[in-house]
Short mmCIF file of C-alpha atoms and ligand atoms in Angstrom, two decimals:
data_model
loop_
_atom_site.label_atom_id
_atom_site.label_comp_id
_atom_site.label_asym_id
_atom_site.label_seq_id
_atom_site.Cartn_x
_atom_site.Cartn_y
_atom_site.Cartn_z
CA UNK A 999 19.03 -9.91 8.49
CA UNK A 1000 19.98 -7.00 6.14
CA UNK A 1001 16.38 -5.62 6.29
CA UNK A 1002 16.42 -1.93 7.79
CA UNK A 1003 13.97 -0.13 8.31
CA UNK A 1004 13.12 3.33 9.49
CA UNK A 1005 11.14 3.03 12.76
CA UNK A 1006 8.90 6.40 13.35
CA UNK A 1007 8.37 5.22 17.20
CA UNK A 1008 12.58 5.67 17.57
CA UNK A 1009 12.64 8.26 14.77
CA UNK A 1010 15.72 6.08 13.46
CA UNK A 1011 16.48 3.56 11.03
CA UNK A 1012 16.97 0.54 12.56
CA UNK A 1013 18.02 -3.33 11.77
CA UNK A 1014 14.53 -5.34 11.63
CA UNK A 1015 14.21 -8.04 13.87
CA UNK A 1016 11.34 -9.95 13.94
CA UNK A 1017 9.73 -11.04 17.68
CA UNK A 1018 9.11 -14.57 16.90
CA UNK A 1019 12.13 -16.11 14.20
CA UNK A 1020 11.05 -15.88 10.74
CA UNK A 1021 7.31 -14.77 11.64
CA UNK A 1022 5.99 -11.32 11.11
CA UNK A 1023 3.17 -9.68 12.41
CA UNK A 1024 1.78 -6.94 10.50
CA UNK A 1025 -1.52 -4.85 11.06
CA UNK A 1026 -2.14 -1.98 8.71
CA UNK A 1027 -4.96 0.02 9.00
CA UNK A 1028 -7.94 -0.17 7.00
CA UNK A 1029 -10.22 1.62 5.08
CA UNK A 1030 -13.47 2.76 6.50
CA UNK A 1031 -16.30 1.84 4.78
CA UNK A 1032 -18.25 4.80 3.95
CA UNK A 1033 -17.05 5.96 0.70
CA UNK A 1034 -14.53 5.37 -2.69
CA UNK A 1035 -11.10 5.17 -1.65
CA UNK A 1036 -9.28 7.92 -2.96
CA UNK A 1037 -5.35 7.44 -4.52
CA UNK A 1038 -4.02 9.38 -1.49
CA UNK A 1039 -5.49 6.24 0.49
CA UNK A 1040 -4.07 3.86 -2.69
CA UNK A 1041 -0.91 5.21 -1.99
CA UNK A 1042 -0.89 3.76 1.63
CA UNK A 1043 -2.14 0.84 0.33
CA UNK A 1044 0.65 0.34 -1.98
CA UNK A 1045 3.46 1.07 0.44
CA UNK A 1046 2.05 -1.44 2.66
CA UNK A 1047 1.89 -4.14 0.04
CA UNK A 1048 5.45 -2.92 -0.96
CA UNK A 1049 6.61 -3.72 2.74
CA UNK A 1050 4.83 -7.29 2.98
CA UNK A 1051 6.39 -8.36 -0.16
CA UNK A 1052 9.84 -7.02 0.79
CA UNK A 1053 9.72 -8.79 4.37
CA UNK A 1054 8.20 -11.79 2.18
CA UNK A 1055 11.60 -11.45 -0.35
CA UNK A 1056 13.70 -11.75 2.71
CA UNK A 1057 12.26 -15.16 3.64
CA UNK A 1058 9.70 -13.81 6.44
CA UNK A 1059 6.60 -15.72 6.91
CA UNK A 1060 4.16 -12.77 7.27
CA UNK A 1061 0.65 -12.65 9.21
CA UNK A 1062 -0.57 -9.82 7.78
CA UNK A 1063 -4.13 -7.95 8.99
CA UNK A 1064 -6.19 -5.17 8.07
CA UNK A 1065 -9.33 -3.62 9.59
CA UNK A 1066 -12.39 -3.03 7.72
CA UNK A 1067 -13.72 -0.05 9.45
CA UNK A 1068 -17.75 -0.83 9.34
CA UNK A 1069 -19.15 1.40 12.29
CA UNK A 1070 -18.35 4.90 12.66
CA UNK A 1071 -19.28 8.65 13.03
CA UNK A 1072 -18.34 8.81 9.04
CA UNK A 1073 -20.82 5.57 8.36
CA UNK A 1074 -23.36 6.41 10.49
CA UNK A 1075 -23.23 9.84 8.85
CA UNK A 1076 -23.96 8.76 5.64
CA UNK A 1077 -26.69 6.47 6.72
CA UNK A 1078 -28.59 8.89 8.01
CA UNK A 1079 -28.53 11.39 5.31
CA UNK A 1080 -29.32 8.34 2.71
CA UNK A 1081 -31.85 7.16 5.28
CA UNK A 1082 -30.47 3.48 5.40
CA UNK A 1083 -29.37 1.01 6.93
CA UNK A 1084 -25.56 1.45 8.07
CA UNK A 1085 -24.79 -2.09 6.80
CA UNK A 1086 -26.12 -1.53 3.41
CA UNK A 1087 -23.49 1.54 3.29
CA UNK A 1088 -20.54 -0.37 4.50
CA UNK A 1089 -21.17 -4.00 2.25
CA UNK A 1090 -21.46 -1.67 -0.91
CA UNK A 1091 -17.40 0.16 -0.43
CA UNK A 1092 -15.81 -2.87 1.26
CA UNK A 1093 -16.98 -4.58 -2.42
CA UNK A 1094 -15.73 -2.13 -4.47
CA UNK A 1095 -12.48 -1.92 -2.27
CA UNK A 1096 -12.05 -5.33 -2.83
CA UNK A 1097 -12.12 -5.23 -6.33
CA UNK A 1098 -9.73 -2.41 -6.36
CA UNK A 1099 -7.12 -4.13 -4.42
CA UNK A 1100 -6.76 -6.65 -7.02
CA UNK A 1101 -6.76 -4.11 -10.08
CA UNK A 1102 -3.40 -2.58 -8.51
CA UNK A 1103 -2.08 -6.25 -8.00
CA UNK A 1104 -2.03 -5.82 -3.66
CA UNK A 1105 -1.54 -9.16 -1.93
CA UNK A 1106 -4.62 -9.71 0.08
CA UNK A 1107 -4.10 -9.79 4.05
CA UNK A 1108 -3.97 -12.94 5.62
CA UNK A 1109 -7.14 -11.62 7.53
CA UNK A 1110 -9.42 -8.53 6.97
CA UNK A 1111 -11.09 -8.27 10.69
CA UNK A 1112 -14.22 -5.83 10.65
CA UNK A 1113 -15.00 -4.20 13.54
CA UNK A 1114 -18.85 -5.04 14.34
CA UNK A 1115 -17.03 -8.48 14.78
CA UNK A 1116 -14.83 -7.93 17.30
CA UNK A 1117 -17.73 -5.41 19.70
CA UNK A 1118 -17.02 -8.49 22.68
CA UNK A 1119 -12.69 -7.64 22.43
CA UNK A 1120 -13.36 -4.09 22.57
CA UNK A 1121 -15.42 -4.41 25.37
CA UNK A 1122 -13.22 -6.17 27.47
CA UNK A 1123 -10.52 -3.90 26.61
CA UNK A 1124 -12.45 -0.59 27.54
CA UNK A 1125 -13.11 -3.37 30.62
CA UNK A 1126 -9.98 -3.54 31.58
CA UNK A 1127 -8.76 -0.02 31.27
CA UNK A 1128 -11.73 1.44 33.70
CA UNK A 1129 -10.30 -1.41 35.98
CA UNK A 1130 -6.69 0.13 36.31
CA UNK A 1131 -8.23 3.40 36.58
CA UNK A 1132 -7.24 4.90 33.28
CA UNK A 1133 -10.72 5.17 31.69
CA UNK A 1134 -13.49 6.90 33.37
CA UNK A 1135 -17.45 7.19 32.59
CA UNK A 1136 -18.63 10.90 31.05
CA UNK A 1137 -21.79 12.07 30.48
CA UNK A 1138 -21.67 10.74 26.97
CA UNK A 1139 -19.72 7.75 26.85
CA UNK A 1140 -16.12 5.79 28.34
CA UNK A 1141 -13.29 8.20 27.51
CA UNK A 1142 -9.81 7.67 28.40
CA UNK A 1143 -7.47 9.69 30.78
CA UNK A 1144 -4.62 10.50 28.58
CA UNK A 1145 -2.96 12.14 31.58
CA UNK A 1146 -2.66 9.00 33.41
CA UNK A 1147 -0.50 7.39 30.93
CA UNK A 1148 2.88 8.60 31.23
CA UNK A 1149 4.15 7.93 28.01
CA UNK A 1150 1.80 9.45 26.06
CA UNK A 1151 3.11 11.12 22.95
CA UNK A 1152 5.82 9.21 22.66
CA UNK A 1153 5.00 8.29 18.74
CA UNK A 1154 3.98 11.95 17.67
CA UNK A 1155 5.60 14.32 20.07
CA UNK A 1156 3.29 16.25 21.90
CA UNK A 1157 5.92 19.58 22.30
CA UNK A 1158 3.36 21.23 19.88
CA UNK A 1159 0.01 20.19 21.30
CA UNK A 1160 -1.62 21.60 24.18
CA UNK A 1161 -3.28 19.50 26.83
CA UNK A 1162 -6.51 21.00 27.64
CA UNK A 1163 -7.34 19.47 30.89
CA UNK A 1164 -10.14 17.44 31.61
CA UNK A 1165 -10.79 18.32 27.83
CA UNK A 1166 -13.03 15.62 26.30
CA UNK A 1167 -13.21 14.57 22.90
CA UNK A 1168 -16.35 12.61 21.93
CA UNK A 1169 -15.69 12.63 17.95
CA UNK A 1170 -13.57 10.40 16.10
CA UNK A 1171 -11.70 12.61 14.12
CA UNK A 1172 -10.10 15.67 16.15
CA UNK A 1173 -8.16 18.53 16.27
CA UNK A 1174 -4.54 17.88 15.47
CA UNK A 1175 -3.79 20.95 17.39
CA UNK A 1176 -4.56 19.71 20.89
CA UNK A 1177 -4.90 16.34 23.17
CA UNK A 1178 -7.44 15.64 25.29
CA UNK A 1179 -9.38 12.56 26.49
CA UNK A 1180 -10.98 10.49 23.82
CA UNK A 1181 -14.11 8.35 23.57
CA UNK A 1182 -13.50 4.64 23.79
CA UNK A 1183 -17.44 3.51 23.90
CA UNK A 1184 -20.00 6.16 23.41
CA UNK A 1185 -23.94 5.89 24.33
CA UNK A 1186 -26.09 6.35 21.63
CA UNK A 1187 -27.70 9.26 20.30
CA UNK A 1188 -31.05 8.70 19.11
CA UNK A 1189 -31.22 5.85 16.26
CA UNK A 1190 -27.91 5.10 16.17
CA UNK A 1191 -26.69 1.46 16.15
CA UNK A 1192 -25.26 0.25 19.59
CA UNK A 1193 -24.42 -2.76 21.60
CA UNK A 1194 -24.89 -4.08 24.99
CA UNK A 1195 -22.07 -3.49 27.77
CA UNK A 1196 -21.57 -3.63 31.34
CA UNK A 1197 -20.63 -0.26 31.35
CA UNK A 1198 -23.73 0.78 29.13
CA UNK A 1199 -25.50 0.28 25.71
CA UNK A 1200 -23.02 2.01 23.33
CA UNK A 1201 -20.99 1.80 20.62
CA UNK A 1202 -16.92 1.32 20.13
CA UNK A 1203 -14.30 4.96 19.34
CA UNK A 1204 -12.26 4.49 16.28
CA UNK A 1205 -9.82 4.13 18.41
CA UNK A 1206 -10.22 1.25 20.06
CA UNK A 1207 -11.18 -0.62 17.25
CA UNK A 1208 -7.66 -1.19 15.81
CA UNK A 1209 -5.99 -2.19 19.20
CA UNK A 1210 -8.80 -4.52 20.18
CA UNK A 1211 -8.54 -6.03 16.87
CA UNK A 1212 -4.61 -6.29 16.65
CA UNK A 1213 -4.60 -7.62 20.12
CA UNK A 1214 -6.99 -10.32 19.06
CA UNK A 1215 -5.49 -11.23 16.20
CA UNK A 1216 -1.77 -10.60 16.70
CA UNK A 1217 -1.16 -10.47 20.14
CA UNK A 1218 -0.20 -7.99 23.57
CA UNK A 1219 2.66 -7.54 21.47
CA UNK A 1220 3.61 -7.56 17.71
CA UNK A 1221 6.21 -6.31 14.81
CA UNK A 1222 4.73 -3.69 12.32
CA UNK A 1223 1.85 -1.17 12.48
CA UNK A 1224 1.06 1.29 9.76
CA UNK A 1225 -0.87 3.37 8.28
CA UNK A 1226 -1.05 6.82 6.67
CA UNK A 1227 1.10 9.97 7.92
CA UNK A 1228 -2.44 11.47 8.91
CA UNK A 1229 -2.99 8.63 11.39
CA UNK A 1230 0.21 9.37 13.53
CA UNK A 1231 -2.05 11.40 15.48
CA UNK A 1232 -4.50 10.89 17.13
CA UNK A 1233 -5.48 7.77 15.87
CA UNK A 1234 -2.19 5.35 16.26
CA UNK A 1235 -0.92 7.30 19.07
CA UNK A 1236 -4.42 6.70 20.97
CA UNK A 1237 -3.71 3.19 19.82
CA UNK A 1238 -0.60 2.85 21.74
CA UNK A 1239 -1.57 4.17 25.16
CA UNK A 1240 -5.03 2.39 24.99
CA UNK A 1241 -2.79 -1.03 24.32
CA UNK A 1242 0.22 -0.18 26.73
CA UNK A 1243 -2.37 0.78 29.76
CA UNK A 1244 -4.26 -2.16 29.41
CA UNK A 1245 -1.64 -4.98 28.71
CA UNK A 1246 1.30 -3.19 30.36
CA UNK A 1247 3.53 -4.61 27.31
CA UNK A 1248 5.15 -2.64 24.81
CA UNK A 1249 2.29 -2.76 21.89
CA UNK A 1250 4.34 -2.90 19.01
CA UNK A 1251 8.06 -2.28 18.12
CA UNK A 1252 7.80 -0.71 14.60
CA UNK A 1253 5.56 1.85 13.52
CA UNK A 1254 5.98 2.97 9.89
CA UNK A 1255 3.57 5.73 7.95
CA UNK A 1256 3.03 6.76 4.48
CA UNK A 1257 3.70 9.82 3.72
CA UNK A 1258 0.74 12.03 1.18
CA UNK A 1259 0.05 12.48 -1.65
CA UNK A 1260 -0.67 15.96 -3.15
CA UNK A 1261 -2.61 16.43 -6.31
CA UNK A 1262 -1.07 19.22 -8.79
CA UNK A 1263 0.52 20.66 -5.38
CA UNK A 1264 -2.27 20.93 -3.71
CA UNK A 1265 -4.12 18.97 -0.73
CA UNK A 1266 -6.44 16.46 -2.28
CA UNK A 1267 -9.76 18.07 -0.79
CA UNK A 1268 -13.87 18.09 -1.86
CA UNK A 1269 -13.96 21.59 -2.47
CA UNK A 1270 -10.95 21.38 -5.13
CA UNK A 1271 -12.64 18.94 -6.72
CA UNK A 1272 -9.12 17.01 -6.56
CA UNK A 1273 -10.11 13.65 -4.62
CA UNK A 1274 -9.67 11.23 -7.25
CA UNK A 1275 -10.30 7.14 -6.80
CA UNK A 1276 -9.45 4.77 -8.92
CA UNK A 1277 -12.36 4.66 -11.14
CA UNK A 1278 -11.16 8.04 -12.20
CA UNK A 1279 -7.86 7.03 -12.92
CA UNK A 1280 -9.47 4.07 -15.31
CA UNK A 1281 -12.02 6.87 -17.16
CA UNK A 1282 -9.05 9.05 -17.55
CA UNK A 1283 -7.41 6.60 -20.25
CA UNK A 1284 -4.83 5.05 -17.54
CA UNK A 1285 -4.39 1.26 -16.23
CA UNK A 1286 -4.72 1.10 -12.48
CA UNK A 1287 -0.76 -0.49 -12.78
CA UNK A 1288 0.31 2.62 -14.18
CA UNK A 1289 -0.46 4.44 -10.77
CA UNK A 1290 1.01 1.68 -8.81
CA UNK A 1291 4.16 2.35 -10.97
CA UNK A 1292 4.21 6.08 -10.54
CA UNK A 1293 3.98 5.25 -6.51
CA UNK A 1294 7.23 3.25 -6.47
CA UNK A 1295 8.73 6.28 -8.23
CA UNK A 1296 8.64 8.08 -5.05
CA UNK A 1297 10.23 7.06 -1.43
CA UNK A 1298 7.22 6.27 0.84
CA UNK A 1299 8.44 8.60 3.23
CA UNK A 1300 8.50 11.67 0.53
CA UNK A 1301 5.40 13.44 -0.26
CA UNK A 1302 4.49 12.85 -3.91
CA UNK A 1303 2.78 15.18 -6.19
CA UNK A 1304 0.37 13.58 -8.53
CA UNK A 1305 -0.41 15.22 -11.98
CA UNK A 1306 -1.58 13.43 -15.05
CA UNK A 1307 0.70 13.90 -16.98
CA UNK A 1308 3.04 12.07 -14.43
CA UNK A 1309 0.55 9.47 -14.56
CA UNK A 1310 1.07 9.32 -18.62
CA UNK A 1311 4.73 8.95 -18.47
CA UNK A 1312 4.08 6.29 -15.94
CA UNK A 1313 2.20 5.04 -18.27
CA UNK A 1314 4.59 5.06 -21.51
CA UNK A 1315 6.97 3.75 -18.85
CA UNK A 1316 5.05 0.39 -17.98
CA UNK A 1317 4.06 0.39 -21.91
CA UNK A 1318 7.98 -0.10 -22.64
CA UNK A 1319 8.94 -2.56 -20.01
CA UNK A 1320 5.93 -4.81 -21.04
CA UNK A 1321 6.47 -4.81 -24.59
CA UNK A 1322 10.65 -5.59 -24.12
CA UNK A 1323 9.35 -8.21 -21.86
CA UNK A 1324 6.85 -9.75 -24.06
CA UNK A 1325 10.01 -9.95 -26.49
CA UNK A 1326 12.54 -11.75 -23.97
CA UNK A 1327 13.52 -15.22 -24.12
CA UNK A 1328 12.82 -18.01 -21.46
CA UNK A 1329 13.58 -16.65 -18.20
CA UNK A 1330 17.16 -18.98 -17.37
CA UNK A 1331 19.72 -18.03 -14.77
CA UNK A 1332 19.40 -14.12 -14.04
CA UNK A 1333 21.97 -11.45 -13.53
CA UNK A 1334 23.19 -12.08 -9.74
CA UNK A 1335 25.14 -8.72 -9.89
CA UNK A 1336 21.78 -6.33 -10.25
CA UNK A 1337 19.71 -9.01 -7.87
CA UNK A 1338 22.13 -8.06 -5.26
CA UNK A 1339 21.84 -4.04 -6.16
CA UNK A 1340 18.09 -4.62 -6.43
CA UNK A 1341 17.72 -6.38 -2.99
CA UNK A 1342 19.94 -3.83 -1.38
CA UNK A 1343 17.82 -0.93 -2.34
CA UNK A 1344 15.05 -2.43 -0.97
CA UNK A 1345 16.27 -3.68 1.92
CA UNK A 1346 17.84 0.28 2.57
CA UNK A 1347 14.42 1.19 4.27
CA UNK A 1348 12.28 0.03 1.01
CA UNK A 1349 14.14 2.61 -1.56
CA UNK A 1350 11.91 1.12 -4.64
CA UNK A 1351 12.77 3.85 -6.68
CA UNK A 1352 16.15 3.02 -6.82
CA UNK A 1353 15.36 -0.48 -6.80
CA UNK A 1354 13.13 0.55 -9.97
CA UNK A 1355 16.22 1.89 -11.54
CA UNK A 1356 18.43 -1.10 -11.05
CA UNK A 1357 15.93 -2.68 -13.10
CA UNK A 1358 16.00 -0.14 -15.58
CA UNK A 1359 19.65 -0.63 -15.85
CA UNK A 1360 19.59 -4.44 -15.84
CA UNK A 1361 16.99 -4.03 -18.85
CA UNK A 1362 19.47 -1.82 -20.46
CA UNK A 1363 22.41 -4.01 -20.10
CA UNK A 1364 24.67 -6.33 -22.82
CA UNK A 1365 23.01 -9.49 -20.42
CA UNK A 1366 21.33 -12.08 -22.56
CA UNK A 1367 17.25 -11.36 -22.79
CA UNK A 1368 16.83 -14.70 -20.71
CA UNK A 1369 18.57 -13.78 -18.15
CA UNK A 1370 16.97 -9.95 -17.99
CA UNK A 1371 14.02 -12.05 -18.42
CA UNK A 1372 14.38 -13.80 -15.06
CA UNK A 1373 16.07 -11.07 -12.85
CA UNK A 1374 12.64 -9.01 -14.16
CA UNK A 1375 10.33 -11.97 -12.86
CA UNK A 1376 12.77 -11.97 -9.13
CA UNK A 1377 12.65 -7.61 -9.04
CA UNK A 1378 8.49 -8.22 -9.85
CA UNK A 1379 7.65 -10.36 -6.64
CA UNK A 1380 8.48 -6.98 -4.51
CA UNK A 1381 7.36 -4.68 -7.56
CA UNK A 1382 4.00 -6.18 -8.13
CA UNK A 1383 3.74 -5.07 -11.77
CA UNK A 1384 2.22 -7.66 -13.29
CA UNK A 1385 5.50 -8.65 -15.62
CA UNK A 1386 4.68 -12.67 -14.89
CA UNK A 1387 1.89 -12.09 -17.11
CA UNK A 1388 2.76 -10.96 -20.07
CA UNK A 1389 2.14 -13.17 -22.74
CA UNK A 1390 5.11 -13.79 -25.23
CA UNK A 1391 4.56 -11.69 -28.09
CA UNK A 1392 3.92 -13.95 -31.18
CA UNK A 1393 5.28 -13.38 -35.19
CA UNK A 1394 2.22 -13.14 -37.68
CA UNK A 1395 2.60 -16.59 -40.28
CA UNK A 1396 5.79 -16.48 -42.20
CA UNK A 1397 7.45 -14.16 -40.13
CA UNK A 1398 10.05 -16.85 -38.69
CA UNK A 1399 10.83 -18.39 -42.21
CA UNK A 1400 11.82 -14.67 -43.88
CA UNK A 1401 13.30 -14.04 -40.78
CA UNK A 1402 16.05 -16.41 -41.28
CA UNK A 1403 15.78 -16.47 -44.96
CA UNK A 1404 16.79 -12.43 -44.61
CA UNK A 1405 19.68 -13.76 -42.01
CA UNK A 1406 20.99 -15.46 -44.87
CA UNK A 1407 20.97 -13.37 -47.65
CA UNK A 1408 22.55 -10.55 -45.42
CA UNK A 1409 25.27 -13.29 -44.31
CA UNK A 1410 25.70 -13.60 -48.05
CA UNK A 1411 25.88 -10.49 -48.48
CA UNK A 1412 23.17 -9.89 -50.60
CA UNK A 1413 21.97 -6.56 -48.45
CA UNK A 1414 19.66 -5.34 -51.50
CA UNK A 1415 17.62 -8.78 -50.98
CA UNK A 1416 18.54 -8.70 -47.43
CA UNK A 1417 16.79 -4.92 -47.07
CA UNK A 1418 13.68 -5.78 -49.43
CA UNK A 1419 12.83 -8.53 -46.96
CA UNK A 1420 13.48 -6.58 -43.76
CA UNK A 1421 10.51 -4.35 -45.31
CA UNK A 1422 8.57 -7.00 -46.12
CA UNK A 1423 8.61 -7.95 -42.23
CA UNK A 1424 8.02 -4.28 -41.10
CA UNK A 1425 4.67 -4.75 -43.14
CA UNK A 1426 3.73 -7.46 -41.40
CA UNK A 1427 4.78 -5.76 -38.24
CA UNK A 1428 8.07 -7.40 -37.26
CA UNK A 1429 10.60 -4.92 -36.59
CA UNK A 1430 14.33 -6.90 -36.85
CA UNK A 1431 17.40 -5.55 -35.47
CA UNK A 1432 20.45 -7.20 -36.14
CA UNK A 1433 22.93 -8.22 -33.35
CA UNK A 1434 25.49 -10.13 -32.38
CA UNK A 1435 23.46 -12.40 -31.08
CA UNK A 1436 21.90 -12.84 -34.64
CA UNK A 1437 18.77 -11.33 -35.43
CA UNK A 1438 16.59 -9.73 -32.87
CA UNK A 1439 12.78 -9.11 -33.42
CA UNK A 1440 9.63 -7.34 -32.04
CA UNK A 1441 6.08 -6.67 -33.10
CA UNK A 1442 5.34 -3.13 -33.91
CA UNK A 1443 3.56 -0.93 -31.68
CA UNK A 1444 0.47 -0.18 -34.12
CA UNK A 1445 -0.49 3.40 -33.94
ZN1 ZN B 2399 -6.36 1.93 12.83
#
């Protein structure tokens, strides 16, 4: 396999080899349900989809799985200040989700596993681990003894964190600064939604959710996790030990994150006023596409600064492909020379930008339009941009017929005719270029 990919777990780029031949198993993590996802979350999203549909391009069968976070400190939050139920809150963003994963053309998962479904796996996780001794009953709920687990930190380095011993963490979300003991099941606090458990009426940590659930669905041990940069720690690292304590196998033998995204420089944040979704991204004038574009302009591992008027040249920049593909020929036997620069970008730790400019060059290029036209339709299945869609652009009545009359008359020699008919078409809205391939046409952009 030429597939390499950087592995943040080794802090190298390494050769991918799948576990099982040909099979990959892939759990990203998912969105929780308590609010719009914003593009810095799209982003993720988008490298993700990039990855599946690279490992897909090199003939990998992948089982891929997301979470659908639908209990937590965020949800039940909300639910309280809106004073309803914490289901109502969740079923209205995983909708909207969904329909935003088509608009930017993601692949769905294979499965989409919600965690108020898998309360029985998480139990007998959290089970387990108080069995070996590494989790241990607090006042407020099951936390976990990062201490005993010797390899802790070994994903995020913990040479800048300081372990406050016998430091407990009950919320989800924590300080970056420090490690402590987190909450795998917590009691409830008055009202909130819990389950039965040997160890107590309570309710799952974040945490656990996504190892229970990978477990399940994947196995002790699997290929590919990801996620966002932000989830390095606590939340995957927490992953790992959780996993490795309980099965004693290594939990999974490539992590890859997503690096952020910054709006105009800055951190996306509330008080900015910067935290953009998609829905403002449509009001704004743009096609959801055109910010899927302006991600593969950036390496997933660089940081990428959003502005809008990136966004609009990502836009003019999708415009032009689309319209020189709705003028291409039948898609026949493509240009095996950029395939092979295209796939080898890609395959270089996913480097879709440069991938993105192969293509750019192929379109470019003395090739024949079919065979630009099918080399665009192989580079799409890993780009996602929608190019097997576009609908051949069509000449108004008449067109064709003065087309080749003019061909004639210029052949002839006759270039006064000749030119009076090459106006005639730009009023209808045909634009013809001659070339040695005889004449070439497209429709107008109308202003
Ligand atoms: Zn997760």
């Amino acid at each position: 396999m030429s597939l390499k990919l950087y592995n943040f777990l080794s802090k190298k780029i390494e050769e991918f080899k799948p576990i099982k031949n040909g099979e990959v198993g892939l759990y990203t993590c998912g969105p929780t349900a308590y609010n719009y996802v914003h593009i810095g979350n799209w982003r993720t999203f988008i490298f993700e989809d990039v990855l599946k549909r690279v490992l897909e391009f090199n003939g990998l069968n992948v089982s891929h799985v997301m979470n659908i976070t639908d209990i937590d400190d965020k949800i039940i939050k909300k639910a309280n200040d809106e004073k309803v139920d914490f289901k109502e809150i969740t079923k209205k963003y995983e909708g909207v989700f969904f329909v935003d994963l088509k608009k930017l053309n993601i692949l769905p998962a294979e499965k989409y596993t919600r965690a108020t479904s898998y309360i029985q796996q998480m139990i007998d996780l959290i089970q387990k681990l108080l069995d070996k001794g590494v989790a241990y009953k607090g006042d407020d709920g099951i936390y976990f003894a990062v201490e005993k687990f010797k390899d802790y930190g070994k994903l995020s380095g913990l040479e800048k964190r300081e372990l406050k011993k016998g430091a407990r963490v009950n919320d989800d979300q924590y300080d970056k600064e420090n490690w402590s003991d987190f909450a795998l099941w917590k009691f409830p606090k008055g009202g909130e939604p819990s389950w039965p458990s040997p160890f107590g009426e309570g309710r799952p940590g974040w945490h656990i959710e996504c190892s229970a659930m990978s477990i399940a669905e994947l196995g002790d041990s699997f290929d590919i996790h990801t996620g966002g940069v932000d989830l390095l720690f606590p939340h995957h690292e927490n992953e790992i030990a959780q996993s490795e304590a309980a099965t004693g196998k290594k939990f999974v033998n490539f992590w890859m994150e997503g690096e952020h995204l910054l709006v105009e420089e800055e951190k996306m944040s509330k008080s900015l006023g910067n935290v953009y979704t998609l829905e403002d991204i449509v009001k704004g004038g743009f096609d959801p596409l055109a910010l899927r574009y302006l991600f593969l302009t950036a390496h997933y591992r660089s940081k990428l600064n959003f502005t809008w008027k990136s966004l609009g040249a990502a836009q003019n920049a999708l415009n032009n492909l689309r319209e020189i593909v709705a003028g291409y020929q039948e898609a026949v036997i493509g240009c095996s020379e950029f395939e092979q620069r295209f796939k080898d970008s890609i395959d270089n730790d996913l480097d879709i930008p440069k991938g993105l400019s192969v293509m750019w060059e192929m379109v470019k290029s003395d090739y024949p339009d079919s065979a630009k036209h099918q080399s665009v339709l192989v580079m799409n299945k890993v780009l996602g941009l929608g190019l097997d869609k576009i609908a051949k652009a069509e000449l108004p009545r008449g067109a064709e017929e003065l087309i080749e009359k003019r061909e004639l008359e210029r052949k002839g020699g006759n270039f006064e005719e000749s030119d009076k008919m090459r106006r005639e078409l730009l009023e209808m809205g045909v634009e013809v270029e001659d070339t040695s391939e005889g004449p070439k046409w497209k429709i107008k952009k109308k202003n």
